[in-house]
CSV table of C-alpha atoms (C1' of nucleotides) in Angstrom, one decimal:
chain,number,residue,atom,x,y,z
W,1,MET,CA,-12.2,34.8,76.5
W,2,ASP,CA,-11.3,30.9,77.1
W,3,ASP,CA,-12.1,27.4,77.6
W,4,ILE,CA,-12.3,29.0,82.1
W,5,ASP,CA,-14.4,31.6,80.9
W,6,ARG,CA,-17.1,29.3,79.3
W,7,THR,CA,-17.0,26.7,81.9
W,8,LEU,CA,-17.6,29.9,84.3
W,9,ILE,CA,-20.7,31.0,82.4
W,10,GLY,CA,-21.7,27.5,82.3
W,11,LEU,CA,-21.8,27.3,85.5
W,12,LEU,CA,-23.8,30.3,86.0
W,13,GLN,CA,-26.3,29.1,84.0
W,14,GLN,CA,-26.8,26.3,86.0
W,15,ASP,CA,-27.0,28.2,89.2
W,16,ALA,CA,-26.4,31.7,89.6
W,17,THR,CA,-25.8,31.2,93.2
W,18,GLN,CA,-23.3,29.5,94.5
W,19,SER,CA,-20.2,31.3,95.8
W,20,TYR,CA,-17.2,32.8,94.4
W,21,ALA,CA,-15.1,30.1,95.8
W,22,THR,CA,-17.1,27.2,95.1
W,23,LEU,CA,-16.8,28.8,91.2
W,24,GLY,CA,-13.5,29.0,91.4
W,25,THR,CA,-12.6,25.3,92.8
W,26,ALA,CA,-14.6,24.2,89.4
W,27,VAL,CA,-12.4,25.6,87.2
W,28,GLY,CA,-9.0,25.9,89.7
W,29,LEU,CA,-8.9,29.1,90.2
W,30,SER,CA,-9.4,31.0,93.7
W,31,SER,CA,-12.1,32.7,95.1
W,32,GLY,CA,-11.0,35.7,94.2
W,33,ALA,CA,-9.6,35.6,90.2
W,34,ALA,CA,-13.3,34.2,89.5
W,35,HIS,CA,-14.8,36.7,90.9
W,36,GLU,CA,-12.7,39.0,88.3
W,37,ARG,CA,-13.4,36.6,85.5
W,38,VAL,CA,-17.5,37.1,86.0
W,39,ARG,CA,-16.7,41.1,86.5
W,40,LYS,CA,-15.3,41.0,83.4
W,41,LEU,CA,-17.7,38.9,81.6
W,42,ARG,CA,-20.3,40.9,82.7
W,43,GLU,CA,-18.6,44.2,82.3
W,44,ARG,CA,-18.3,42.9,78.0
W,45,GLY,CA,-21.9,41.7,77.9
W,46,VAL,CA,-21.3,38.3,77.7
W,47,ILE,CA,-23.7,38.0,80.6
W,48,ARG,CA,-26.2,40.4,80.3
W,49,ARG,CA,-27.6,40.2,83.8
W,50,THR,CA,-28.2,38.0,87.0
W,51,THR,CA,-32.2,36.5,86.5
W,52,VAL,CA,-33.9,34.4,87.9
W,53,ASP,CA,-35.7,31.6,85.7
W,54,VAL,CA,-39.8,31.5,86.4
W,55,ASP,CA,-42.4,29.0,85.4
W,56,PRO,CA,-45.0,29.9,83.3
W,57,VAL,CA,-47.6,27.9,84.1
W,58,ALA,CA,-46.8,29.3,87.9
W,59,VAL,CA,-47.7,32.3,87.7
W,60,GLY,CA,-50.5,32.0,84.8
W,61,ARG,CA,-49.1,32.4,81.7
W,62,GLY,CA,-50.0,27.8,80.6
W,63,VAL,CA,-51.2,29.2,77.6
W,64,LEU,CA,-47.9,29.6,75.1
W,65,ALA,CA,-48.0,30.5,70.8
W,66,TYR,CA,-46.0,31.6,68.0
W,67,VAL,CA,-47.4,33.8,65.7
W,68,MET,CA,-46.6,35.2,62.2
W,69,ILE,CA,-47.3,38.1,61.3
W,70,ASP,CA,-47.8,39.0,58.1
W,71,GLY,CA,-47.9,42.7,56.4
W,72,THR,CA,-47.0,45.4,54.8
W,73,THR,CA,-43.7,47.5,55.3
W,74,TRP,CA,-43.4,48.4,59.0
W,75,MET,CA,-43.2,51.5,60.5
W,76,GLY,CA,-40.1,52.7,62.2
W,77,ASP,CA,-42.2,51.4,66.2
W,78,THR,CA,-43.6,48.2,65.0
W,79,GLN,CA,-40.6,47.3,67.4
W,80,GLN,CA,-42.5,49.2,70.1
W,81,ALA,CA,-45.8,48.0,69.5
W,82,LEU,CA,-45.2,44.8,69.7
W,83,ALA,CA,-43.1,45.4,73.4
W,84,ALA,CA,-46.3,47.5,74.5
W,85,ILE,CA,-48.1,44.0,74.6
W,86,PRO,CA,-46.8,42.4,77.4
W,87,GLU,CA,-47.7,39.2,77.0
W,88,ILE,CA,-45.2,38.8,74.0
W,89,GLU,CA,-41.8,37.5,75.2
W,90,GLU,CA,-39.7,38.1,72.2
W,91,ALA,CA,-40.1,39.3,68.5
W,92,HIS,CA,-38.0,38.6,65.4
W,93,VAL,CA,-38.4,39.7,61.3
W,94,ILE,CA,-37.8,36.6,60.1
W,95,ALA,CA,-37.3,35.0,56.3
W,96,GLY,CA,-39.8,32.8,54.8
W,97,PRO,CA,-43.3,32.4,55.0
W,98,ALA,CA,-44.1,35.5,57.2
W,99,SER,CA,-42.2,39.0,58.0
W,100,LEU,CA,-42.1,38.9,61.7
W,101,LEU,CA,-42.5,35.6,64.4
W,102,VAL,CA,-43.4,36.2,68.2
W,103,LYS,CA,-43.3,34.3,71.1
W,104,VAL,CA,-46.4,34.8,73.1
W,105,ARG,CA,-47.3,33.2,76.9
W,106,ALA,CA,-51.1,33.7,77.0
W,107,THR,CA,-53.2,33.4,80.5
W,108,THR,CA,-56.2,31.7,78.7
W,109,THR,CA,-56.9,31.4,74.8
W,110,GLN,CA,-59.5,33.8,75.6
W,111,ASP,CA,-56.6,36.0,76.4
W,112,LEU,CA,-54.5,34.7,73.4
W,113,GLN,CA,-57.3,36.1,70.9
W,114,LEU,CA,-57.3,39.3,73.1
W,115,ILE,CA,-53.9,39.5,72.1
W,116,LEU,CA,-54.3,38.6,68.2
W,117,ARG,CA,-56.4,41.4,68.2
W,118,LYS,CA,-54.3,43.5,69.1
W,119,LEU,CA,-51.3,42.3,66.9
W,120,PHE,CA,-54.2,43.5,64.4
W,121,ASP,CA,-54.3,47.2,66.0
W,122,ILE,CA,-50.8,47.5,64.8
W,123,HIS,CA,-50.3,49.8,61.4
W,124,GLY,CA,-49.2,47.3,58.7
W,125,VAL,CA,-50.7,44.0,60.2
W,126,ALA,CA,-52.2,41.9,57.5
W,127,LYS,CA,-52.4,38.5,58.5
W,128,THR,CA,-51.7,36.2,61.4
W,129,GLN,CA,-51.0,32.4,61.1
W,130,THR,CA,-50.6,30.9,65.4
W,131,ILE,CA,-49.3,28.2,66.4
W,132,VAL,CA,-49.9,26.8,69.7
W,133,ALA,CA,-48.2,25.1,71.7
W,134,LEU,CA,-49.7,22.0,73.2
W,135,GLU,CA,-46.9,20.2,75.1
W,136,THR,CA,-43.2,22.2,75.7
W,137,PHE,CA,-40.3,19.5,76.1
W,138,PHE,CA,-37.5,21.5,77.3
W,139,GLU,CA,-36.7,25.1,77.1
W,140,ARG,CA,-33.4,25.7,78.2
W,141,PRO,CA,-30.4,28.3,78.2
W,142,VAL,CA,-27.8,29.2,75.3
W,143,HIS,CA,-25.5,26.3,74.6
W,144,ILE,CA,-22.0,27.5,75.1
W,145,PRO,CA,-20.2,26.3,72.2
W,146,THR,CA,-16.6,24.9,71.9
W,147,PRO,CA,-14.4,27.1,70.1
W,148,PRO,CA,-12.2,24.9,67.3
W,149,GLY,CA,-9.1,25.8,68.0
W,150,ALA,CA,-7.7,29.3,68.5
W,151,ASP,CA,-8.3,31.6,72.1
W,152,GLY,CA,-8.7,34.9,70.3
W,153,PRO,CA,-12.3,37.3,70.3
W,154,ILE,CA,-15.7,35.3,68.7
W,155,PRO,CA,-16.8,37.2,65.7
W,156,GLY,CA,-19.8,39.6,66.9
D,1,MET,CA,-49.4,34.4,96.0
D,2,ASP,CA,-50.0,37.9,96.5
D,3,ASP,CA,-48.9,41.3,94.8
D,4,ILE,CA,-46.3,41.1,96.8
D,5,ASP,CA,-44.7,38.3,96.0
D,6,ARG,CA,-45.3,38.7,92.1
D,7,THR,CA,-43.5,42.2,92.9
D,8,LEU,CA,-40.2,40.1,94.2
D,9,ILE,CA,-40.4,37.7,91.0
D,10,GLY,CA,-40.6,40.9,88.9
D,11,LEU,CA,-37.5,42.5,90.3
D,12,LEU,CA,-35.4,39.4,90.7
D,13,GLN,CA,-35.8,38.7,87.3
D,14,GLN,CA,-34.5,42.5,86.8
D,15,ASP,CA,-32.0,41.9,88.7
D,16,ALA,CA,-31.7,38.4,90.8
D,17,THR,CA,-27.9,40.4,92.4
D,18,GLN,CA,-29.6,42.5,94.9
D,19,SER,CA,-29.8,42.3,98.6
D,20,TYR,CA,-32.5,40.9,100.5
D,21,ALA,CA,-32.7,44.5,102.3
D,22,THR,CA,-33.3,46.1,98.7
D,23,LEU,CA,-35.7,44.0,98.2
D,24,GLY,CA,-37.6,44.3,101.0
D,25,THR,CA,-37.3,48.1,101.1
D,26,ALA,CA,-38.9,47.7,98.1
D,27,VAL,CA,-42.1,46.1,98.7
D,28,GLY,CA,-42.1,47.4,102.1
D,29,LEU,CA,-40.8,44.3,103.8
D,30,SER,CA,-37.4,43.6,106.7
D,31,SER,CA,-34.9,41.8,104.8
D,32,GLY,CA,-36.1,38.7,106.5
D,33,ALA,CA,-39.0,38.8,105.4
D,34,ALA,CA,-38.2,39.1,101.7
D,35,HIS,CA,-36.1,36.5,102.3
D,36,GLU,CA,-38.6,34.5,103.4
D,37,ARG,CA,-40.9,34.9,101.0
D,38,VAL,CA,-38.7,33.8,98.2
D,39,ARG,CA,-37.4,30.9,99.7
D,40,LYS,CA,-40.9,29.8,99.5
D,41,LEU,CA,-41.2,31.0,96.1
D,42,ARG,CA,-38.0,28.6,94.7
D,43,GLU,CA,-39.4,25.9,97.4
D,44,ARG,CA,-42.7,25.9,95.5
D,45,GLY,CA,-41.2,26.1,91.9
D,46,VAL,CA,-42.4,29.1,91.2
D,47,ILE,CA,-38.6,30.3,91.0
D,48,ARG,CA,-36.9,28.0,89.3
D,49,ARG,CA,-33.4,28.4,89.1
D,50,THR,CA,-31.7,31.3,89.7
D,51,THR,CA,-28.7,31.8,86.0
D,52,VAL,CA,-27.2,34.6,83.9
D,53,ASP,CA,-28.4,35.8,80.5
D,54,VAL,CA,-25.7,35.2,77.8
D,55,ASP,CA,-25.5,37.2,74.9
D,56,PRO,CA,-25.6,34.5,72.2
D,57,VAL,CA,-23.6,36.4,70.0
D,58,ALA,CA,-21.0,37.2,72.3
D,59,VAL,CA,-20.5,33.5,73.0
D,60,GLY,CA,-20.6,32.7,69.0
D,61,ARG,CA,-24.4,31.8,69.0
D,62,GLY,CA,-25.4,34.3,65.9
D,63,VAL,CA,-27.6,32.3,63.8
D,64,LEU,CA,-31.1,32.2,65.5
D,65,ALA,CA,-33.5,29.7,63.6
D,66,TYR,CA,-36.8,28.2,64.5
D,67,VAL,CA,-37.6,24.9,62.6
D,68,MET,CA,-40.5,23.4,62.1
D,69,ILE,CA,-40.5,19.2,62.0
D,70,ASP,CA,-43.3,17.4,60.0
D,71,GLY,CA,-43.2,13.9,60.8
D,72,THR,CA,-44.8,10.5,61.2
D,73,THR,CA,-45.4,9.0,64.9
D,74,TRP,CA,-42.6,10.1,67.4
D,75,MET,CA,-41.3,7.4,69.3
D,76,GLY,CA,-41.5,8.1,73.1
D,77,ASP,CA,-37.4,8.7,72.7
D,78,THR,CA,-38.2,11.8,70.1
D,79,GLN,CA,-37.8,14.2,73.2
D,80,GLN,CA,-33.9,13.0,74.6
D,81,ALA,CA,-33.6,13.0,70.9
D,82,LEU,CA,-33.8,16.6,70.2
D,83,ALA,CA,-32.4,17.3,74.1
D,84,ALA,CA,-29.6,15.3,72.6
D,85,ILE,CA,-28.6,18.3,70.0
D,86,PRO,CA,-27.3,21.6,72.6
D,87,GLU,CA,-27.9,24.0,69.4
D,88,ILE,CA,-31.7,23.5,70.6
D,89,GLU,CA,-32.9,25.4,73.3
D,90,GLU,CA,-36.5,25.0,73.1
D,91,ALA,CA,-38.7,22.3,71.7
D,92,HIS,CA,-42.7,21.8,71.8
D,93,VAL,CA,-45.5,19.7,70.0
D,94,ILE,CA,-47.8,22.0,68.4
D,95,ALA,CA,-51.0,22.7,67.0
D,96,GLY,CA,-50.9,23.7,63.5
D,97,PRO,CA,-48.8,23.4,60.1
D,98,ALA,CA,-46.6,20.9,61.8
D,99,SER,CA,-46.2,18.5,64.5
D,100,LEU,CA,-43.1,19.6,66.2
D,101,LEU,CA,-41.1,23.1,66.5
D,102,VAL,CA,-37.4,23.5,67.4
D,103,LYS,CA,-35.7,27.0,68.7
D,104,VAL,CA,-31.7,26.8,67.4
D,105,ARG,CA,-29.2,27.9,67.6
D,106,ALA,CA,-25.8,27.7,65.7
D,107,THR,CA,-23.3,29.8,64.8
D,108,THR,CA,-22.9,29.5,61.6
D,109,THR,CA,-25.4,28.9,58.6
D,110,GLN,CA,-23.3,25.8,57.8
D,111,ASP,CA,-23.5,24.8,61.3
D,112,LEU,CA,-27.5,25.0,60.6
D,113,GLN,CA,-26.8,23.0,57.8
D,114,LEU,CA,-25.5,20.0,60.0
D,115,ILE,CA,-28.2,20.9,62.8
D,116,LEU,CA,-30.6,20.4,60.3
D,117,ARG,CA,-29.3,17.3,59.4
D,118,LYS,CA,-28.8,15.9,62.9
D,119,LEU,CA,-32.8,16.5,62.8
D,120,PHE,CA,-33.2,14.5,59.6
D,121,ASP,CA,-31.5,11.4,61.8
D,122,ILE,CA,-34.0,11.1,64.3
D,123,HIS,CA,-37.0,8.7,63.6
D,124,GLY,CA,-40.2,9.9,62.0
D,125,VAL,CA,-38.3,13.2,61.0
D,126,ALA,CA,-40.1,13.4,57.6
D,127,LYS,CA,-40.1,17.4,56.5
D,128,THR,CA,-38.9,20.2,58.1
D,129,GLN,CA,-39.8,24.4,57.1
D,130,THR,CA,-36.7,26.4,58.7
D,131,ILE,CA,-37.5,29.7,59.0
D,132,VAL,CA,-34.1,32.1,59.8
D,133,ALA,CA,-34.5,34.9,62.5
D,134,LEU,CA,-32.6,38.3,60.6
D,135,GLU,CA,-33.5,40.4,63.1
D,136,THR,CA,-34.6,39.9,66.7
D,137,PHE,CA,-36.7,42.5,68.2
D,138,PHE,CA,-36.5,41.6,71.8
D,139,GLU,CA,-36.3,38.7,73.9
D,140,ARG,CA,-36.9,39.1,77.8
D,141,PRO,CA,-38.7,37.1,80.3
D,142,VAL,CA,-41.9,36.0,81.0
D,143,HIS,CA,-44.4,38.8,82.4
D,144,ILE,CA,-46.0,38.6,86.0
D,145,PRO,CA,-49.9,39.1,85.3
D,146,THR,CA,-52.3,40.7,87.6
D,147,PRO,CA,-55.0,38.3,88.8
D,148,PRO,CA,-58.4,39.9,88.2
D,149,GLY,CA,-59.3,40.0,91.6
D,150,ALA,CA,-58.4,37.1,94.1
D,151,ASP,CA,-55.1,36.4,96.4
D,152,GLY,CA,-56.1,32.4,95.7
D,153,PRO,CA,-53.6,29.7,93.8
D,154,ILE,CA,-53.3,30.6,90.1
D,155,PRO,CA,-54.7,27.2,88.0
D,156,GLY,CA,-51.0,25.4,87.9
Z,1,DC,C1',-30.7,40.7,115.9
Z,2,DG,C1',-26.2,38.1,116.3
Z,3,DT,C1',-22.8,34.5,113.9
Z,4,DG,C1',-20.3,32.7,110.7
Z,5,DA,C1',-20.1,32.6,105.4
Z,6,DA,C1',-19.7,35.4,101.6
Z,7,DA,C1',-18.8,39.3,98.3
Z,8,DT,C1',-16.1,43.1,97.6
Z,9,DT,C1',-11.2,45.6,97.5
Z,10,DA,C1',-6.2,46.1,98.4
Z,11,DA,C1',-1.4,44.4,97.7
Z,12,DG,C1',2.4,41.3,96.1
Z,13,DC,C1',4.0,38.2,93.2
Z,14,DC,C1',5.0,35.9,88.9
Z,15,DC,C1',4.9,35.2,83.9
Z,16,DC,C1',4.9,36.7,79.3
Z,17,DT,C1',6.1,40.7,76.3
V,1,DA,C1',10.4,47.4,82.7
V,2,DG,C1',5.5,46.3,81.4
V,3,DG,C1',1.1,44.8,81.6
V,4,DG,C1',-2.2,40.8,82.9
V,5,DG,C1',-3.5,37.5,85.7
V,6,DC,C1',-3.1,35.2,90.2
V,7,DT,C1',-2.9,34.1,95.5
V,8,DT,C1',-3.2,35.8,99.7
V,9,DA,C1',-5.9,38.5,103.0
V,10,DA,C1',-8.1,42.4,105.6
V,11,DT,C1',-12.8,44.9,105.6
V,12,DT,C1',-17.9,45.3,105.3
V,13,DT,C1',-22.0,43.5,103.5
V,14,DC,C1',-25.4,40.0,103.2
V,15,DA,C1',-27.6,36.0,104.4
V,16,DC,C1',-29.8,32.9,107.3
V,17,DG,C1',-31.2,30.7,111.7
DNA sequence: CGTGAAATTAAGCCCCT
DNA sequence: AGGGGCTTAATTTCACG
């Protein structure tokens, strides 16, 4: 994982449709070398997958909310129960004013209400606090940091 | 935007490297027809871009936090001030216990501290409450809903 | 559907260890 | 000597009009 790899990742985040020849030129390598580097980044799991970024509003998911969930002890299947609700985009165990935080995209506020009801059906869920997003300034990919000095493997 | 389009979007979310021939087969269309549909989805902005999903830990961003920001009136350049901090992945205006919510990925907790300090430097920021994610159950793409009946354009 | 570009693989070379 | 990474080149597949 050197600077060239990081640059390649950044370029692919911006546009994963460009050719390896283009990528190679951008980092001063041949098409083949760029291809090989990207292949290894995928192999190592640094690049998890190539995907498309979809406009939530355009597919009818205009309502964004974060729900903080308070509850008792979590069963082992809490994660599955959350994953079973397709409108939940993220789920995290948190330290702070609650024990779980989930990101929800609903079609309407009525739909959001329905999803909250589903959350309460999960065993252990006692209380929720919902934060509705009124406007999204931006949502963007992970920023690739520049490591201080070394070129070695990054912790993780 | 019909069922075929939605299926195509779902397939591309899973793997945007597959060929149009494969996509076409999956939805019962020719390669060319699938290609044309995807092209239009891009044109309409339903598909914003093709990108790569990067493992945050593998690139040295193992600390995830959400920061709720309380403050006075927001200047027009609040959005720019937030966007200028690369560690901020999302920024939303919210209804609820604060006025802004941002998603932050830091390399270490020390780094997180630094970013919080940067937030306070933004004009209008009075108080922050930080939620640290201890474990992420999952993070996944927007779910494409199946509309009730019609095949018409979706609100948005 | 054909044409041209791009992905992908193979072979050979150089540098660093 | 050996390994890794690069370039070049050949082959196959795919994008796209």
